[in-house]
Short mmCIF file of C-alpha atoms in Angstrom, two decimals:
data_model
loop_
_atom_site.label_atom_id
_atom_site.label_comp_id
_atom_site.label_asym_id
_atom_site.label_seq_id
_atom_site.Cartn_x
_atom_site.Cartn_y
_atom_site.Cartn_z
CA MET A 1 45.51 5.42 4.58
CA THR A 2 41.80 5.94 4.32
CA LYS A 3 39.70 3.17 2.94
CA LYS A 4 37.08 3.91 0.34
CA PRO A 5 33.74 3.83 2.16
CA GLU A 6 31.96 0.60 1.40
CA LYS A 7 28.38 0.14 0.36
CA ALA A 8 26.07 -1.06 3.12
CA ARG A 9 25.06 -4.70 2.74
CA VAL A 10 21.82 -5.45 4.51
CA ALA A 11 19.75 -8.57 4.97
CA ILE A 12 15.96 -8.58 4.67
CA VAL A 13 14.73 -11.52 6.70
CA ASP A 14 12.49 -13.79 4.66
CA TYR A 15 10.26 -15.84 6.93
CA ALA A 16 7.49 -16.35 4.40
CA LEU A 17 5.34 -13.46 5.57
CA GLY A 18 4.69 -10.43 3.52
CA ASN A 19 5.90 -8.56 0.50
CA LEU A 20 9.61 -7.99 0.92
CA TYR A 21 10.28 -6.52 -2.51
CA SER A 22 9.12 -3.00 -1.60
CA VAL A 23 11.67 -2.94 1.23
CA GLN A 24 14.37 -4.21 -1.10
CA ALA A 25 13.56 -1.52 -3.69
CA ALA A 26 13.61 1.21 -1.03
CA CYS A 27 17.04 0.04 0.16
CA ALA A 28 18.35 -0.01 -3.42
CA ARG A 29 17.17 3.57 -4.00
CA VAL A 30 19.45 4.85 -1.25
CA GLY A 31 22.41 2.78 -2.37
CA MET A 32 22.15 -0.18 -0.02
CA GLU A 33 22.64 -3.68 -1.32
CA ALA A 34 19.75 -5.66 0.14
CA ILE A 35 19.49 -9.42 0.06
CA ILE A 36 16.24 -11.21 0.83
CA THR A 37 17.28 -14.24 2.84
CA SER A 38 16.56 -16.72 5.60
CA ASP A 39 20.15 -17.96 5.69
CA HIS A 40 21.82 -17.61 9.09
CA ALA A 41 25.30 -16.82 7.77
CA THR A 42 23.99 -14.12 5.41
CA ILE A 43 22.08 -12.51 8.27
CA ASP A 44 25.11 -12.81 10.51
CA ASN A 45 27.41 -11.16 7.93
CA ALA A 46 25.07 -8.31 7.03
CA ASP A 47 25.80 -4.76 8.15
CA ALA A 48 22.21 -4.37 9.29
CA VAL A 49 19.10 -6.52 9.34
CA PHE A 50 15.55 -5.63 8.30
CA LEU A 51 12.70 -7.61 9.81
CA PRO A 52 9.59 -6.69 7.80
CA GLY A 53 6.34 -8.59 7.93
CA VAL A 54 2.63 -8.35 7.63
CA GLY A 55 0.11 -10.81 8.95
CA ALA A 56 -0.51 -12.49 12.28
CA PHE A 57 1.89 -12.43 15.23
CA GLY A 58 1.41 -16.12 16.06
CA ASN A 59 2.11 -17.27 12.49
CA ALA A 60 5.15 -15.05 12.34
CA MET A 61 6.71 -16.49 15.50
CA GLU A 62 5.87 -19.99 14.32
CA ASN A 63 7.67 -19.35 11.03
CA LEU A 64 10.67 -17.81 12.78
CA HIS A 65 10.94 -20.88 15.01
CA ARG A 66 10.46 -23.27 12.08
CA LEU A 67 13.24 -21.56 10.11
CA ASP A 68 15.43 -21.44 13.23
CA LEU A 69 15.64 -17.67 13.00
CA VAL A 70 14.80 -16.75 16.60
CA GLU A 71 18.31 -17.25 17.99
CA PRO A 72 20.10 -15.56 15.03
CA LEU A 73 17.84 -12.51 15.42
CA LYS A 74 18.46 -12.38 19.16
CA ALA A 75 22.18 -12.58 18.40
CA VAL A 76 21.92 -9.66 15.95
CA ALA A 77 20.20 -7.60 18.64
CA ALA A 78 22.68 -8.60 21.33
CA GLU A 79 25.82 -7.85 19.35
CA GLY A 80 24.69 -4.29 18.69
CA LYS A 81 24.06 -4.60 14.96
CA THR A 82 21.24 -2.39 13.65
CA LEU A 83 17.98 -4.34 13.58
CA ILE A 84 15.05 -2.62 11.93
CA GLY A 85 11.54 -3.94 12.47
CA ILE A 86 8.82 -2.77 10.13
CA CYS A 87 5.12 -3.15 10.92
CA LEU A 88 4.68 -6.70 12.27
CA GLY A 89 8.49 -6.88 12.43
CA MET A 90 8.52 -4.21 15.14
CA GLN A 91 5.69 -5.91 17.00
CA LEU A 92 7.75 -9.11 17.10
CA PHE A 93 10.42 -7.23 19.13
CA MET A 94 8.00 -7.26 22.07
CA SER A 95 7.92 -9.82 24.86
CA GLU A 96 4.35 -10.85 24.13
CA SER A 97 1.23 -10.32 22.08
CA TYR A 98 -2.49 -10.74 22.60
CA GLU A 99 -3.30 -11.22 18.92
CA PHE A 100 -5.63 -14.23 18.57
CA GLY A 101 -4.56 -15.69 21.91
CA HIS A 102 -1.38 -15.14 23.84
CA HIS A 103 2.01 -15.46 22.12
CA LYS A 104 5.60 -15.01 23.17
CA GLY A 105 7.57 -12.61 20.98
CA LEU A 106 11.30 -12.23 20.38
CA ASP A 107 11.44 -10.47 23.75
CA LEU A 108 14.04 -7.92 22.65
CA VAL A 109 11.98 -5.05 24.05
CA ALA A 110 9.93 -5.35 27.23
CA GLY A 111 6.30 -4.71 26.46
CA GLU A 112 3.35 -6.07 24.57
CA THR A 113 1.38 -5.85 21.36
CA VAL A 114 -2.28 -4.99 21.84
CA PRO A 115 -5.27 -4.57 19.50
CA PHE A 116 -7.11 -1.39 18.56
CA GLU A 117 -10.32 -1.74 20.55
CA ASN A 118 -13.23 0.14 19.00
CA PRO A 119 -11.31 3.25 18.04
CA ARG A 120 -13.75 6.12 17.52
CA GLY A 121 -13.42 9.07 15.19
CA PRO A 122 -15.59 12.19 14.94
CA ASN A 123 -18.09 10.29 12.76
CA GLY A 124 -18.29 7.11 14.79
CA ARG A 125 -16.44 3.82 14.85
CA LEU A 126 -13.31 3.44 12.77
CA LYS A 127 -12.46 0.34 10.81
CA VAL A 128 -9.75 -2.03 11.97
CA PRO A 129 -7.24 -2.56 10.39
CA GLN A 130 -6.19 1.02 9.94
CA VAL A 131 -5.22 1.20 6.26
CA GLY A 132 -3.91 4.48 4.95
CA TRP A 133 -1.98 7.61 5.79
CA ASN A 134 -1.54 9.04 9.24
CA THR A 135 0.82 11.53 10.82
CA ILE A 136 3.74 10.88 13.18
CA HIS A 137 4.71 13.26 15.96
CA PRO A 138 7.52 13.63 18.47
CA LEU A 139 6.77 13.10 22.14
CA GLU A 140 6.63 16.23 24.26
CA ASP A 141 9.64 15.23 26.31
CA SER A 142 11.83 13.56 23.70
CA THR A 143 12.31 15.78 20.64
CA ALA A 144 16.02 15.24 21.18
CA ALA A 145 15.55 11.57 20.40
CA TRP A 146 13.91 12.47 17.07
CA GLN A 147 16.86 14.64 16.09
CA GLU A 148 19.40 11.90 16.63
CA SER A 149 17.27 9.14 15.15
CA PRO A 150 16.43 7.79 11.68
CA LEU A 151 13.64 10.41 11.68
CA GLU A 152 16.14 13.27 11.74
CA LEU A 153 15.39 14.36 8.14
CA VAL A 154 11.62 13.98 8.56
CA VAL A 155 9.46 16.99 9.39
CA PRO A 156 7.38 16.28 12.54
CA GLY A 157 3.76 15.74 11.55
CA SER A 158 4.66 14.08 8.24
CA PHE A 159 2.27 11.53 6.78
CA MET A 160 3.26 7.87 6.71
CA TYR A 161 1.46 4.82 5.30
CA PHE A 162 0.04 2.39 7.89
CA VAL A 163 -1.62 -1.02 7.68
CA HIS A 164 -2.28 -2.59 11.09
CA SER A 165 -4.80 -3.82 13.65
CA PHE A 166 -2.37 -3.98 16.58
CA TYR A 167 0.16 -1.64 18.10
CA VAL A 168 3.05 -1.89 20.53
CA GLN A 169 3.11 -0.80 24.15
CA PRO A 170 6.74 -0.80 25.29
CA SER A 171 7.11 -0.86 29.08
CA ALA A 172 9.66 1.97 28.89
CA PRO A 173 7.89 5.04 27.47
CA LYS A 174 11.25 6.68 26.84
CA ILE A 175 11.93 4.49 23.81
CA TRP A 176 8.99 5.86 21.79
CA LEU A 177 10.38 7.46 18.67
CA SER A 178 7.05 8.88 17.57
CA LYS A 179 3.39 8.80 18.44
CA SER A 180 0.33 8.71 16.22
CA LYS A 181 -3.41 8.89 16.76
CA TYR A 182 -6.08 6.66 15.26
CA GLY A 183 -9.42 8.11 16.27
CA ASP A 184 -9.25 8.46 20.03
CA VAL A 185 -6.30 6.08 20.48
CA THR A 186 -2.79 7.50 20.81
CA TYR A 187 -0.18 4.85 20.15
CA CYS A 188 3.53 4.27 19.68
CA SER A 189 4.22 4.45 15.92
CA GLY A 190 7.97 4.04 16.14
CA LEU A 191 10.60 3.08 18.70
CA GLN A 192 14.32 3.06 19.17
CA ARG A 193 16.43 1.49 21.87
CA ASP A 194 20.12 1.54 21.02
CA ASN A 195 20.53 -0.62 17.91
CA LEU A 196 16.85 -1.64 17.77
CA ILE A 197 14.66 0.50 15.53
CA GLY A 198 11.00 -0.07 14.80
CA PHE A 199 8.38 1.53 12.58
CA GLN A 200 4.69 0.65 12.73
CA TYR A 201 4.22 2.28 9.31
CA HIS A 202 5.87 1.41 6.01
CA PRO A 203 8.56 4.00 5.24
CA GLU A 204 9.09 2.24 1.88
CA ARG A 205 5.57 3.22 0.80
CA SER A 206 5.41 6.63 2.46
CA GLY A 207 6.42 8.99 -0.33
CA LEU A 208 9.32 11.37 0.10
CA ALA A 209 9.00 11.45 3.88
CA GLY A 210 9.52 7.69 4.01
CA ALA A 211 12.40 7.86 1.56
CA LYS A 212 14.13 10.27 3.96
CA ILE A 213 14.03 7.59 6.65
CA TYR A 214 15.75 5.10 4.35
CA ARG A 215 18.31 7.71 3.41
CA LYS A 216 19.12 8.38 7.08
CA LEU A 217 19.21 4.64 7.85
CA ALA A 218 21.68 4.08 5.02
CA GLU A 219 23.82 6.90 6.34
CA MET A 220 23.79 5.46 9.87
CA ILE A 221 24.56 1.92 8.67
CA VAL A 222 27.44 3.01 6.42
CA LYS A 223 28.88 5.20 9.15
CA ARG A 224 28.81 2.36 11.62
CA LYS A 225 30.31 -0.07 9.09
CA ASN A 226 33.18 2.19 8.02
CA GLY A 227 33.72 3.48 11.53
CA GLY A 228 33.99 -0.13 12.66
CA ASP A 229 36.55 -0.92 9.96
CA GLU A 230 39.01 1.62 11.31
CA GLN A 231 39.30 0.01 14.71
CA MET B 1 -8.64 8.89 9.53
CA TYR B 2 -7.73 10.42 6.18
CA LEU B 3 -9.65 9.55 3.03
CA ARG B 4 -7.50 7.79 0.46
CA ILE B 5 -7.90 9.03 -3.10
CA ILE B 6 -6.62 6.53 -5.62
CA PRO B 7 -6.31 7.29 -9.34
CA LYS B 8 -6.93 4.22 -11.47
CA LEU B 9 -4.97 3.77 -14.65
CA ASP B 10 -6.18 1.23 -17.22
CA ILE B 11 -3.27 -0.01 -19.27
CA LYS B 12 -3.24 -1.65 -22.66
CA GLY B 13 0.17 -2.48 -24.06
CA PRO B 14 2.33 0.58 -23.41
CA ASN B 15 -0.61 2.98 -23.16
CA LEU B 16 -3.11 4.40 -20.72
CA VAL B 17 -6.62 3.76 -22.05
CA LYS B 18 -10.11 4.53 -20.91
CA GLY B 19 -13.41 3.09 -21.97
CA ILE B 20 -17.05 3.28 -21.11
CA HIS B 21 -18.48 0.20 -19.43
CA PHE B 22 -15.03 -1.29 -20.02
CA GLU B 23 -15.69 -1.21 -23.78
CA GLY B 24 -14.51 1.05 -26.59
CA LEU B 25 -11.00 1.64 -25.27
CA ARG B 26 -9.44 4.93 -26.22
CA VAL B 27 -5.74 5.73 -25.87
CA LEU B 28 -5.16 8.72 -23.55
CA GLY B 29 -1.39 8.73 -23.20
CA LYS B 30 1.58 7.13 -21.46
CA PRO B 31 0.75 5.72 -18.01
CA GLU B 32 4.05 6.73 -16.42
CA ARG B 33 3.41 10.39 -17.18
CA PHE B 34 -0.01 10.26 -15.58
CA ALA B 35 1.33 8.33 -12.60
CA ARG B 36 4.10 10.84 -12.03
CA TRP B 37 1.66 13.76 -12.23
CA TYR B 38 -0.76 12.13 -9.78
CA TYR B 39 2.05 11.35 -7.36
CA GLU B 40 3.19 14.97 -7.43
CA GLN B 41 -0.40 16.13 -7.02
CA GLY B 42 -0.78 14.14 -3.80
CA ALA B 43 -2.34 10.82 -4.86
CA ASP B 44 -2.50 8.52 -1.83
CA GLU B 45 -2.03 5.35 -3.87
CA LEU B 46 -2.29 4.25 -7.49
CA ILE B 47 -4.06 1.36 -9.19
CA TYR B 48 -2.80 -0.08 -12.46
CA GLN B 49 -5.25 -2.33 -14.23
CA ASP B 50 -4.22 -4.39 -17.24
CA ALA B 51 -7.17 -3.65 -19.51
CA VAL B 52 -6.77 -6.68 -21.71
CA ALA B 53 -5.49 -9.02 -19.02
CA SER B 54 -3.94 -11.35 -21.51
CA LEU B 55 -0.75 -13.12 -20.61
CA TYR B 56 0.43 -12.12 -24.04
CA GLY B 57 1.91 -8.68 -23.58
CA ARG B 58 2.33 -9.02 -19.82
CA ASN B 59 5.97 -8.00 -20.17
CA SER B 60 4.91 -4.57 -21.24
CA LEU B 61 2.87 -4.18 -18.01
CA LEU B 62 5.78 -5.43 -15.90
CA ASP B 63 8.06 -2.88 -17.57
CA ILE B 64 5.63 -0.08 -16.79
CA VAL B 65 5.32 -1.24 -13.17
CA GLU B 66 9.09 -1.37 -12.84
CA ARG B 67 9.59 2.11 -14.26
CA THR B 68 6.80 3.52 -12.10
CA ALA B 69 8.02 1.92 -8.86
CA LYS B 70 11.43 3.52 -9.36
CA GLU B 71 10.08 7.04 -9.16
CA ILE B 72 6.86 6.83 -7.21
CA PHE B 73 6.92 5.99 -3.51
CA ILE B 74 3.28 5.45 -2.70
CA PRO B 75 1.45 2.13 -2.65
CA LEU B 76 0.88 0.77 -6.14
CA THR B 77 -1.77 -1.89 -6.71
CA VAL B 78 -1.58 -3.90 -9.93
CA GLY B 79 -4.33 -6.13 -11.29
CA GLY B 80 -5.66 -7.73 -14.41
CA GLY B 81 -5.33 -11.36 -15.38
CA LEU B 82 -3.29 -12.50 -12.36
CA ARG B 83 -4.05 -16.21 -12.06
CA SER B 84 -1.48 -17.78 -9.76
CA ILE B 85 0.94 -17.21 -6.90
CA GLU B 86 3.70 -17.01 -9.50
CA ASP B 87 1.84 -14.30 -11.48
CA ILE B 88 1.42 -12.32 -8.26
CA ARG B 89 5.06 -12.77 -7.32
CA GLN B 90 6.17 -11.44 -10.72
CA VAL B 91 4.16 -8.26 -10.32
CA LEU B 92 5.35 -7.70 -6.74
CA ARG B 93 8.93 -8.33 -7.78
CA ALA B 94 8.53 -5.69 -10.49
CA GLY B 95 7.66 -3.21 -7.75
CA ALA B 96 3.93 -3.40 -7.03
CA ASP B 97 2.97 -3.16 -3.35
CA LYS B 98 -0.38 -4.90 -3.69
CA VAL B 99 -2.22 -6.91 -6.29
CA SER B 100 -5.90 -7.06 -7.11
CA ILE B 101 -7.51 -10.30 -8.19
CA ASN B 102 -10.98 -11.06 -9.47
CA THR B 103 -11.58 -13.74 -12.11
CA ALA B 104 -9.06 -16.26 -10.77
CA ALA B 105 -10.34 -15.81 -7.21
CA MET B 106 -13.90 -16.30 -8.36
CA GLU B 107 -12.97 -19.52 -10.12
CA ARG B 108 -10.96 -20.77 -7.15
CA PRO B 109 -11.55 -18.80 -3.93
CA GLU B 110 -8.73 -20.66 -2.17
CA LEU B 111 -6.33 -18.57 -4.27
CA ILE B 112 -7.14 -15.68 -1.92
CA ARG B 113 -6.09 -17.69 1.13
CA GLU B 114 -2.94 -18.95 -0.57
CA ALA B 115 -1.98 -15.48 -1.76
CA VAL B 116 -2.53 -14.10 1.74
CA GLN B 117 -0.33 -16.83 3.21
CA HIS B 118 2.45 -15.98 0.77
CA PHE B 119 2.31 -12.21 0.68
CA GLY B 120 0.24 -11.09 3.65
CA SER B 121 -3.32 -9.92 3.80
CA SER B 122 -2.51 -6.26 3.22
CA THR B 123 -0.98 -7.16 -0.15
CA ILE B 124 -4.13 -8.82 -1.49
CA VAL B 125 -7.01 -6.73 -2.80
CA VAL B 126 -10.06 -8.56 -4.10
CA SER B 127 -11.77 -6.74 -6.93
CA ILE B 128 -15.52 -7.12 -7.13
CA GLU B 129 -17.33 -6.02 -10.28
CA ALA B 130 -21.06 -5.91 -9.74
CA ILE B 131 -24.21 -5.45 -11.79
CA LYS B 132 -27.60 -4.76 -10.25
CA ARG B 133 -30.20 -7.48 -10.71
CA ALA B 134 -33.87 -6.86 -11.38
CA ASP B 135 -34.69 -7.61 -7.72
CA GLY B 136 -32.30 -4.92 -6.48
CA THR B 137 -29.53 -7.26 -5.30
CA TYR B 138 -26.12 -7.29 -6.97
CA GLU B 139 -24.36 -10.03 -8.89
CA ALA B 140 -20.59 -10.39 -9.16
CA TYR B 141 -19.13 -10.44 -12.66
CA THR B 142 -15.71 -11.30 -14.02
CA ASP B 143 -13.72 -10.43 -17.12
CA TYR B 144 -14.54 -6.73 -16.91
CA GLY B 145 -18.24 -7.25 -16.62
CA ARG B 146 -18.51 -9.66 -19.51
CA GLU B 147 -19.07 -12.89 -17.61
CA SER B 148 -21.84 -13.38 -15.09
CA THR B 149 -21.09 -15.73 -12.20
CA GLY B 150 -24.43 -16.23 -10.48
CA VAL B 151 -22.67 -15.24 -7.24
CA ASP B 152 -24.21 -12.58 -5.01
CA ALA B 153 -21.79 -9.65 -4.74
CA LEU B 154 -22.48 -9.05 -1.04
CA GLU B 155 -21.93 -12.71 -0.12
CA TRP B 156 -18.78 -12.78 -2.22
CA ALA B 157 -17.47 -9.72 -0.40
CA GLN B 158 -17.95 -11.43 2.96
CA ARG B 159 -16.38 -14.63 1.68
CA ALA B 160 -13.35 -12.72 0.37
CA GLU B 161 -12.93 -11.11 3.79
CA GLU B 162 -13.12 -14.53 5.50
CA LEU B 163 -10.46 -15.86 3.14
CA GLY B 164 -8.16 -13.06 4.25
CA ALA B 165 -8.44 -10.31 1.64
CA GLY B 166 -6.97 -7.07 2.95
CA GLU B 167 -9.22 -4.73 1.02
CA LEU B 168 -12.06 -4.79 -1.49
CA LEU B 169 -12.14 -2.76 -4.68
CA VAL B 170 -15.84 -2.48 -5.54
CA THR B 171 -16.78 -1.44 -9.06
CA SER B 172 -20.25 -0.84 -10.37
CA ILE B 173 -20.18 -2.00 -13.98
CA GLY B 174 -23.34 -0.02 -14.68
CA GLN B 175 -21.74 3.26 -13.60
CA GLU B 176 -18.18 2.64 -14.79
CA GLY B 177 -17.06 5.25 -17.30
CA THR B 178 -20.42 7.05 -17.37
CA GLY B 179 -19.57 10.01 -15.15
CA LYS B 180 -23.01 9.68 -13.54
CA GLY B 181 -21.82 9.00 -10.02
CA TYR B 182 -20.86 5.99 -7.94
CA ASP B 183 -23.40 3.30 -7.10
CA LEU B 184 -24.06 4.44 -3.53
CA GLU B 185 -26.27 1.50 -2.61
CA LEU B 186 -23.74 -1.11 -3.76
CA THR B 187 -20.90 0.64 -1.97
CA GLN B 188 -22.84 1.12 1.25
CA GLN B 189 -24.13 -2.46 1.37
CA ILE B 190 -20.66 -3.92 1.03
CA ALA B 191 -18.89 -1.34 3.22
CA GLU B 192 -21.28 -2.04 6.07
CA ALA B 193 -21.11 -5.82 5.66
CA VAL B 194 -17.33 -6.17 6.00
CA SER B 195 -14.76 -4.82 8.43
CA ILE B 196 -11.97 -4.45 5.85
CA PRO B 197 -11.66 -1.24 3.85
CA VAL B 198 -13.81 -0.81 0.74
CA ILE B 199 -12.50 1.24 -2.17
CA ALA B 200 -15.35 2.57 -4.34
CA LEU B 201 -14.81 2.73 -8.08
CA GLY B 202 -16.86 3.52 -11.14
CA GLY B 203 -18.87 6.55 -12.15
CA ALA B 204 -17.13 9.59 -10.66
CA GLY B 205 -18.00 12.54 -12.89
CA CYS B 206 -17.58 15.46 -10.51
CA LYS B 207 -16.35 16.27 -7.02
CA GLU B 208 -19.81 15.98 -5.49
CA HIS B 209 -19.94 12.32 -6.53
CA VAL B 210 -16.82 11.63 -4.54
CA LEU B 211 -18.22 13.35 -1.46
CA GLU B 212 -21.49 11.43 -1.63
CA VAL B 213 -19.89 8.00 -1.98
CA VAL B 214 -17.97 8.71 1.22
CA GLU B 215 -20.86 10.25 3.15
CA LYS B 216 -23.74 8.10 1.91
CA GLY B 217 -21.91 5.15 0.37
CA LYS B 218 -19.63 4.75 3.44
CA ALA B 219 -16.63 4.12 1.19
CA ASP B 220 -13.33 3.92 3.07
CA ALA B 221 -11.37 5.00 0.01
CA VAL B 222 -12.26 6.26 -3.46
CA SER B 223 -10.85 5.54 -6.87
CA MET B 224 -11.52 7.26 -10.16
CA ALA B 225 -10.10 7.64 -13.64
CA SER B 226 -11.64 10.00 -16.21
CA ILE B 227 -12.14 13.10 -14.09
CA LEU B 228 -8.44 13.07 -13.26
CA HIS B 229 -7.19 11.85 -16.64
CA TYR B 230 -8.93 14.57 -18.64
CA ASP B 231 -7.62 17.20 -16.25
CA PHE B 232 -4.09 15.96 -16.83
CA ILE B 233 -4.66 15.97 -20.60
CA ASN B 234 -5.67 19.63 -20.32
CA HIS B 235 -2.25 20.28 -18.78
CA THR B 236 -0.09 18.37 -21.18
CA ASP B 237 0.84 17.82 -24.77
CA ALA B 238 0.59 14.12 -25.47
CA SER B 239 1.78 14.55 -29.04
CA LEU B 240 5.30 14.54 -27.61
CA ASP B 241 5.01 10.79 -27.07
CA ASP B 242 5.27 8.09 -29.67
CA PHE B 243 2.10 6.06 -30.08
CA SER B 244 3.00 4.25 -33.26
CA GLY B 245 1.10 1.07 -33.77
CA GLU B 246 -0.87 1.02 -30.52
CA GLY B 247 -4.63 1.16 -30.20
CA ASN B 248 -7.19 3.77 -31.06
CA THR B 249 -5.36 7.08 -30.90
CA THR B 250 -7.93 9.16 -32.79
CA PHE B 251 -8.71 11.08 -29.63
CA LEU B 252 -5.10 12.12 -29.21
CA SER B 253 -4.61 13.20 -32.80
CA HIS B 254 -8.00 14.77 -33.43
CA GLY B 255 -9.53 15.41 -30.03
CA GLY B 256 -13.20 14.56 -29.82
CA GLY B 257 -16.01 14.12 -27.37
CA LYS B 258 -15.07 13.42 -23.81
CA PRO B 259 -17.48 11.80 -21.40
CA PRO B 260 -19.94 14.05 -19.51
CA ILE B 261 -17.62 14.88 -16.64
CA SER B 262 -16.23 17.91 -14.86
CA GLU B 263 -12.55 17.10 -14.77
CA MET B 264 -10.47 18.39 -11.89
CA SER B 265 -7.06 17.98 -10.33
CA LEU B 266 -6.39 15.84 -7.27
CA HIS B 267 -5.26 18.95 -5.51
CA ASP B 268 -8.60 20.71 -6.09
CA LEU B 269 -10.54 17.56 -5.28
CA LYS B 270 -8.77 17.24 -1.93
CA ALA B 271 -9.33 20.91 -1.17
CA TYR B 272 -13.06 20.49 -1.88
CA LEU B 273 -13.36 17.37 0.29
CA SER B 274 -11.40 18.93 3.14
CA GLY B 275 -13.69 21.95 2.95
CA SER B 276 -16.65 19.57 3.22
CA GLY B 277 -15.34 18.00 6.42
CA ILE B 278 -13.57 14.96 4.95
CA ALA B 279 -9.96 14.90 6.13
CA CYS B 280 -7.47 14.28 3.33
CA ARG B 281 -3.72 13.87 3.38
CA THR B 282 -2.06 17.12 2.47
CA GLN B 283 1.08 17.31 0.38
CA GLU B 284 4.21 16.44 2.23
CA ALA B 285 5.98 19.29 3.89
CA ALA B 286 8.28 21.05 1.47
CA VAL B 287 11.90 19.94 1.66
#
């Protein structure tokens, strides 16, 4: 007997940083049921977990510790459940950050978060934070990764919406999902290592291209959920 | 670095309105139709401004935001009469990505810090409406240019940045709705005094105005209303919509003088700017 495929139930981690409603709306548009929560059991029972966030790295880690969310998030990562970091959320995956001092991150991905230092464009210095649209591109040696990733439906070179002053530098270059350029700085704008997926931009605000990422994520999450049920 | 072009839609009740110097509001049509058109034409973001900013009738704005957010996937900033964290939360919950605040922040600057703590800096846009003083400096105003504050606009911009504002929306009250061009001096002074992005608003009457506020005014992003709205009106038949009982609709039923502007589509505006060396986001690759 085949079971009727179930709707994906995802948790959006609420640690009092940032506007989570846009992420929730984007999930709803592709048929995912998304709950904004800081409850351990809800996170534990979800089919996938979104870690959004805007703001400062130090504050974010402080809030995660205060709400006792560090261990549950590490557990999500360790058990192979899809964990999606958006913007600051992806930066928190790193081992450490140099944003306003030195901070320890969730340490799910070896590497660090570093600031844009005087990025220069053709007409001089660029403002930091970068606020606005920028393009994402595959890496020369890893177009295969793009094809099998949440970016599969996205045309390389598509515009995405960014708001950030810092970017991630994973120690393993192979996990870059895409690269982008702000002035003369080329940086990692997305990453994937097994069940860990990160976007420096906001797919939920990035027009049709961003909506395609959510659509693919929903597909991946449902597939994993229903595939898992059969075993 | 791609220039952001941000149509601004003033909303009164269920309608899109436009005035001159924020006065004499005229109904132009239904905001959702304009929003949809701009999204399809490649708008980089949208701004919705509640033109009456009264709490009475706020539900109508929330409905419009909710309907818009369902079909438009670019950042939407909503402002007008937001006075508290709860007001901001309501608008974000309805589907806005950012909010703009002015009067309430001027009365109690700490609101900026609190809002940033709750929703993140990139969600909070501080709107600065300025009028030039006799000595050439600028003063910040509230309530759509009706109330003077005695606060220097440049100092207020720096203060807002310190308190954590993610962006500044800078409007010249003198130029707003005139079609005579942005206030380049105001924009440049503020853009060079802060490190957060400055969105210039007020006065765009033709494509050259937009180019000059980027080149000379150093604006990081540009916003405009009439030149885009009248272009859309040329492409549509607003009589299909029901405007019963709402505002001054004489323009819609009888036509009439439009401001001294050369209306144009976003698409053409972007093509002009790109041709002038200002990189703009192109339409997404076709599916």
